């Protein structure tokens, strides 16, 4: 599968080697009906090795999730076989229902309807904490 074979979808490129699988999980790509290709350890002139994910489907992908996993990744939007847009990825300040708080005493474990919200508390180290109990995100 190369970029030409994607009719409408996305190519998430320049993902740091080893982070592709985490992105695959957090984006929920396993639940998709459309073709998804994961390329691990592809050779990159700039990075040495990188992961690439190709999604052949007109779906919504959460740019915040990509920014959380690897803000240096690039997203190419393909429409009708043509590259129509390159999206900039930024580090999100907040993540909603992407990470789930594992603290059993957190209010989110008893109040099931509460959204799980994590906020960026350290921009340099990219540390996220639960807004309710301050537990650090560990993935
Ligand atoms: Zn919590």
PDB file of C-alpha atoms and ligand atoms in Angstrom:
ATOM      1  CA  UNK A   1       0.000   0.000   0.000  1.00  0.00           C
ATOM      2  CA  UNK A   2       1.516   3.318  -1.003  1.00  0.00           C
ATOM      3  CA  UNK A   3       0.195   6.845  -0.896  1.00  0.00           C
ATOM      4  CA  UNK A   4      -1.206   6.522  -4.420  1.00  0.00           C
ATOM      5  CA  UNK A   5      -3.463   3.700  -3.353  1.00  0.00           C
ATOM      6  CA  UNK A   6      -5.256   5.884  -0.823  1.00  0.00           C
ATOM      7  CA  UNK A   7      -8.306   7.486  -2.338  1.00  0.00           C
ATOM      8  CA  UNK A   8      -9.636   9.429   0.620  1.00  0.00           C
ATOM      9  CA  UNK A   9      -7.977   9.303   3.978  1.00  0.00           C
ATOM     10  CA  UNK A  10      -4.841  10.148   5.903  1.00  0.00           C
ATOM     11  CA  UNK A  11      -1.175   9.378   6.007  1.00  0.00           C
ATOM     12  CA  UNK A  12       0.318   9.974   9.429  1.00  0.00           C
ATOM     13  CA  UNK A  13       4.028  10.183   8.729  1.00  0.00           C
ATOM     14  CA  UNK A  14       7.209  10.836  10.716  1.00  0.00           C
ATOM     15  CA  UNK A  15       5.918   9.101  13.815  1.00  0.00           C
ATOM     16  CA  UNK A  16       8.843   8.342  16.107  1.00  0.00           C
ATOM     17  CA  UNK A  17       9.837   4.673  15.732  1.00  0.00           C
ATOM     18  CA  UNK A  18       7.996   2.611  18.335  1.00  0.00           C
ATOM     19  CA  UNK A  19       5.184   5.109  18.860  1.00  0.00           C
ATOM     20  CA  UNK A  20       3.019   3.924  15.964  1.00  0.00           C
ATOM     21  CA  UNK A  21       1.352   1.167  17.947  1.00  0.00           C
ATOM     22  CA  UNK A  22       0.440   3.510  20.805  1.00  0.00           C
ATOM     23  CA  UNK A  23      -1.059   5.936  18.317  1.00  0.00           C
ATOM     24  CA  UNK A  24      -2.946   3.078  16.684  1.00  0.00           C
ATOM     25  CA  UNK A  25      -4.453   2.141  20.036  1.00  0.00           C
ATOM     26  CA  UNK A  26      -5.280   5.666  21.227  1.00  0.00           C
ATOM     27  CA  UNK A  27      -6.869   6.600  17.895  1.00  0.00           C
ATOM     28  CA  UNK A  28      -9.026   3.464  18.121  1.00  0.00           C
ATOM     29  CA  UNK A  29      -8.007   2.365  14.625  1.00  0.00           C
ATOM     30  CA  UNK A  30      -8.719  -1.300  15.405  1.00  0.00           C
ATOM     31  CA  UNK A  31     -12.427  -0.423  15.409  1.00  0.00           C
ATOM     32  CA  UNK A  32     -12.398   0.941  11.870  1.00  0.00           C
ATOM     33  CA  UNK A  33     -13.928  -0.905   8.945  1.00  0.00           C
ATOM     34  CA  UNK A  34     -11.673   0.768   6.366  1.00  0.00           C
ATOM     35  CA  UNK A  35      -8.165  -0.381   5.399  1.00  0.00           C
ATOM     36  CA  UNK A  36      -5.454   0.714   7.833  1.00  0.00           C
ATOM     37  CA  UNK A  37      -1.769   0.097   7.217  1.00  0.00           C
ATOM     38  CA  UNK A  38       0.891   0.328   9.878  1.00  0.00           C
ATOM     39  CA  UNK A  39       4.482   0.553   8.783  1.00  0.00           C
ATOM     40  CA  UNK A  40       7.039   0.206  11.529  1.00  0.00           C
ATOM     41  CA  UNK A  41      10.711   1.071  11.392  1.00  0.00           C
ATOM     42  CA  UNK A  42      10.582   2.594   7.936  1.00  0.00           C
ATOM     43  CA  UNK A  43      13.822   4.226   6.883  1.00  0.00           C
ATOM     44  CA  UNK A  44      13.801   7.987   7.169  1.00  0.00           C
ATOM     45  CA  UNK A  45      16.577  10.291   5.981  1.00  0.00           C
ATOM     46  CA  UNK A  46      15.681  12.803   8.661  1.00  0.00           C
ATOM     47  CA  UNK A  47      14.912  10.485  11.549  1.00  0.00           C
ATOM     48  CA  UNK A  48      16.748   7.227  10.909  1.00  0.00           C
ATOM     49  CA  UNK A  49      13.683   5.145  11.627  1.00  0.00           C
ATOM     50  CA  UNK A  50      10.040   6.108  11.768  1.00  0.00           C
ATOM     51  CA  UNK A  51       6.567   4.638  11.881  1.00  0.00           C
ATOM     52  CA  UNK A  52       3.849   5.463   9.365  1.00  0.00           C
ATOM     53  CA  UNK A  53       0.100   4.883   9.566  1.00  0.00           C
ATOM     54  CA  UNK A  54      -2.093   5.007   6.468  1.00  0.00           C
ATOM     55  CA  UNK A  55      -5.849   5.136   6.759  1.00  0.00           C
ATOM     56  CA  UNK A  56      -7.919   4.667   3.634  1.00  0.00           C
ATOM     57  CA  UNK A  57     -11.260   6.039   4.767  1.00  0.00           C
ATOM     58  CA  UNK A  58     -13.183   9.264   5.170  1.00  0.00           C
ATOM     59  CA  UNK A  59     -13.108   9.380   8.943  1.00  0.00           C
ATOM     60  CA  UNK A  60     -12.415  11.903  11.667  1.00  0.00           C
ATOM     61  CA  UNK A  61      -9.123  11.537  13.408  1.00  0.00           C
ATOM     62  CA  UNK A  62      -8.321  13.313  16.627  1.00  0.00           C
ATOM     63  CA  UNK A  63      -5.327  15.580  15.988  1.00  0.00           C
ATOM     64  CA  UNK A  64      -4.933  16.038  19.753  1.00  0.00           C
ATOM     65  CA  UNK A  65      -4.189  12.334  20.112  1.00  0.00           C
ATOM     66  CA  UNK A  66      -1.452  12.601  17.496  1.00  0.00           C
ATOM     67  CA  UNK A  67      -0.059  15.699  19.223  1.00  0.00           C
ATOM     68  CA  UNK A  68      -0.012  13.819  22.497  1.00  0.00           C
ATOM     69  CA  UNK A  69       1.794  10.768  21.128  1.00  0.00           C
ATOM     70  CA  UNK A  70       4.214  12.623  18.859  1.00  0.00           C
ATOM     71  CA  UNK A  71       3.908  16.334  18.012  1.00  0.00           C
ATOM     72  CA  UNK A  72       6.653  15.900  15.403  1.00  0.00           C
ATOM     73  CA  UNK A  73       4.451  13.619  13.309  1.00  0.00           C
ATOM     74  CA  UNK A  74       2.952  15.000  10.105  1.00  0.00           C
ATOM     75  CA  UNK A  75      -0.525  14.416   8.782  1.00  0.00           C
ATOM     76  CA  UNK A  76      -1.244  14.376   5.069  1.00  0.00           C
ATOM     77  CA  UNK A  77      -4.878  14.555   4.080  1.00  0.00           C
ATOM     78  CA  UNK A  78      -5.703  12.712   0.876  1.00  0.00           C
ATOM     79  CA  UNK A  79      -8.869  13.416  -1.066  1.00  0.00           C
ATOM     80  CA  UNK A  80      -9.684  11.627  -4.311  1.00  0.00           C
ATOM     81  CA  UNK A  81      -6.131  10.402  -4.630  1.00  0.00           C
ATOM     82  CA  UNK A  82      -4.516  13.816  -4.186  1.00  0.00           C
ATOM     83  CA  UNK A  83      -2.647  15.377  -1.301  1.00  0.00           C
ATOM     84  CA  UNK A  84      -4.902  18.282  -0.358  1.00  0.00           C
ATOM     85  CA  UNK A  85      -3.603  19.332   3.021  1.00  0.00           C
ATOM     86  CA  UNK A  86      -0.690  18.959   5.392  1.00  0.00           C
ATOM     87  CA  UNK A  87      -1.843  19.453   8.932  1.00  0.00           C
ATOM     88  CA  UNK A  88       0.320  20.928  11.620  1.00  0.00           C
ATOM     89  CA  UNK A  89       0.393  18.982  14.817  1.00  0.00           C
ATOM     90  CA  UNK A  90       0.675  20.780  18.117  1.00  0.00           C
ATOM     91  CA  UNK A  91       0.970  19.573  21.685  1.00  0.00           C
ATOM     92  CA  UNK A  92      -2.571  19.661  23.089  1.00  0.00           C
ATOM     93  CA  UNK A  93      -3.189  21.518  26.356  1.00  0.00           C
ATOM     94  CA  UNK A  94      -5.985  19.164  27.292  1.00  0.00           C
ATOM     95  CA  UNK A  95      -7.080  15.635  26.402  1.00  0.00           C
ATOM     96  CA  UNK A  96     -10.670  14.554  26.834  1.00  0.00           C
ATOM     97  CA  UNK A  97     -11.538  10.851  26.977  1.00  0.00           C
ATOM     98  CA  UNK A  98      -8.226   9.840  25.441  1.00  0.00           C
ATOM     99  CA  UNK A  99      -6.427   8.811  28.609  1.00  0.00           C
ATOM    100  CA  UNK A 100      -8.238   7.196  31.491  1.00  0.00           C
ATOM    101  CA  UNK A 101      -7.397   7.848  35.106  1.00  0.00           C
ATOM    102  CA  UNK A 102      -6.247   4.677  36.855  1.00  0.00           C
ATOM    103  CA  UNK A 103      -6.424   6.019  40.387  1.00  0.00           C
ATOM    104  CA  UNK A 104      -9.137   3.914  42.121  1.00  0.00           C
ATOM    105  CA  UNK A 105      -9.882   6.813  44.480  1.00  0.00           C
ATOM    106  CA  UNK A 106     -10.392   9.283  41.639  1.00  0.00           C
ATOM    107  CA  UNK A 107     -13.923  10.648  41.305  1.00  0.00           C
ATOM    108  CA  UNK A 108     -14.008   9.340  37.701  1.00  0.00           C
ATOM    109  CA  UNK A 109     -13.982   5.753  38.983  1.00  0.00           C
ATOM    110  CA  UNK A 110     -17.293   6.267  40.828  1.00  0.00           C
ATOM    111  CA  UNK A 111     -18.899   8.986  38.711  1.00  0.00           C
ATOM    112  CA  UNK A 112     -18.982   7.047  35.460  1.00  0.00           C
ATOM    113  CA  UNK A 113     -20.537   9.847  33.425  1.00  0.00           C
ATOM    114  CA  UNK A 114     -17.682  12.264  34.114  1.00  0.00           C
ATOM    115  CA  UNK A 115     -15.373  12.825  31.158  1.00  0.00           C
ATOM    116  CA  UNK A 116     -11.767  11.833  31.737  1.00  0.00           C
ATOM    117  CA  UNK A 117      -9.806  15.026  31.294  1.00  0.00           C
ATOM    118  CA  UNK A 118      -6.048  15.323  31.461  1.00  0.00           C
ATOM    119  CA  UNK A 119      -4.267  18.654  31.330  1.00  0.00           C
ATOM    120  CA  UNK A 120      -0.719  19.433  30.253  1.00  0.00           C
ATOM    121  CA  UNK A 121       1.107  20.485  33.402  1.00  0.00           C
ATOM    122  CA  UNK A 122       4.709  20.456  32.179  1.00  0.00           C
ATOM    123  CA  UNK A 123       5.272  21.604  28.597  1.00  0.00           C
ATOM    124  CA  UNK A 124       8.956  20.658  28.498  1.00  0.00           C
ATOM    125  CA  UNK A 125       8.539  17.116  29.775  1.00  0.00           C
ATOM    126  CA  UNK A 126       5.031  16.808  28.297  1.00  0.00           C
ATOM    127  CA  UNK A 127       3.454  15.595  31.507  1.00  0.00           C
ATOM    128  CA  UNK A 128      -0.315  15.300  31.721  1.00  0.00           C
ATOM    129  CA  UNK A 129      -2.310  15.071  34.933  1.00  0.00           C
ATOM    130  CA  UNK A 130      -5.897  14.143  35.720  1.00  0.00           C
ATOM    131  CA  UNK A 131      -7.797  17.384  36.444  1.00  0.00           C
ATOM    132  CA  UNK A 132      -9.706  15.734  39.305  1.00  0.00           C
ATOM    133  CA  UNK A 133      -7.039  13.940  41.309  1.00  0.00           C
ATOM    134  CA  UNK A 134      -3.741  15.124  39.810  1.00  0.00           C
ATOM    135  CA  UNK A 135      -2.599  11.597  38.910  1.00  0.00           C
ATOM    136  CA  UNK A 136       0.063  11.589  36.225  1.00  0.00           C
ATOM    137  CA  UNK A 137      -0.775   9.970  32.894  1.00  0.00           C
ATOM    138  CA  UNK A 138       1.452   6.953  32.469  1.00  0.00           C
ATOM    139  CA  UNK A 139       1.259   6.096  28.808  1.00  0.00           C
TER     140      UNK A 139
HETATM  141 ZN1  LIG B   1      -8.097  11.056  38.399  1.00  0.00          ZN
END
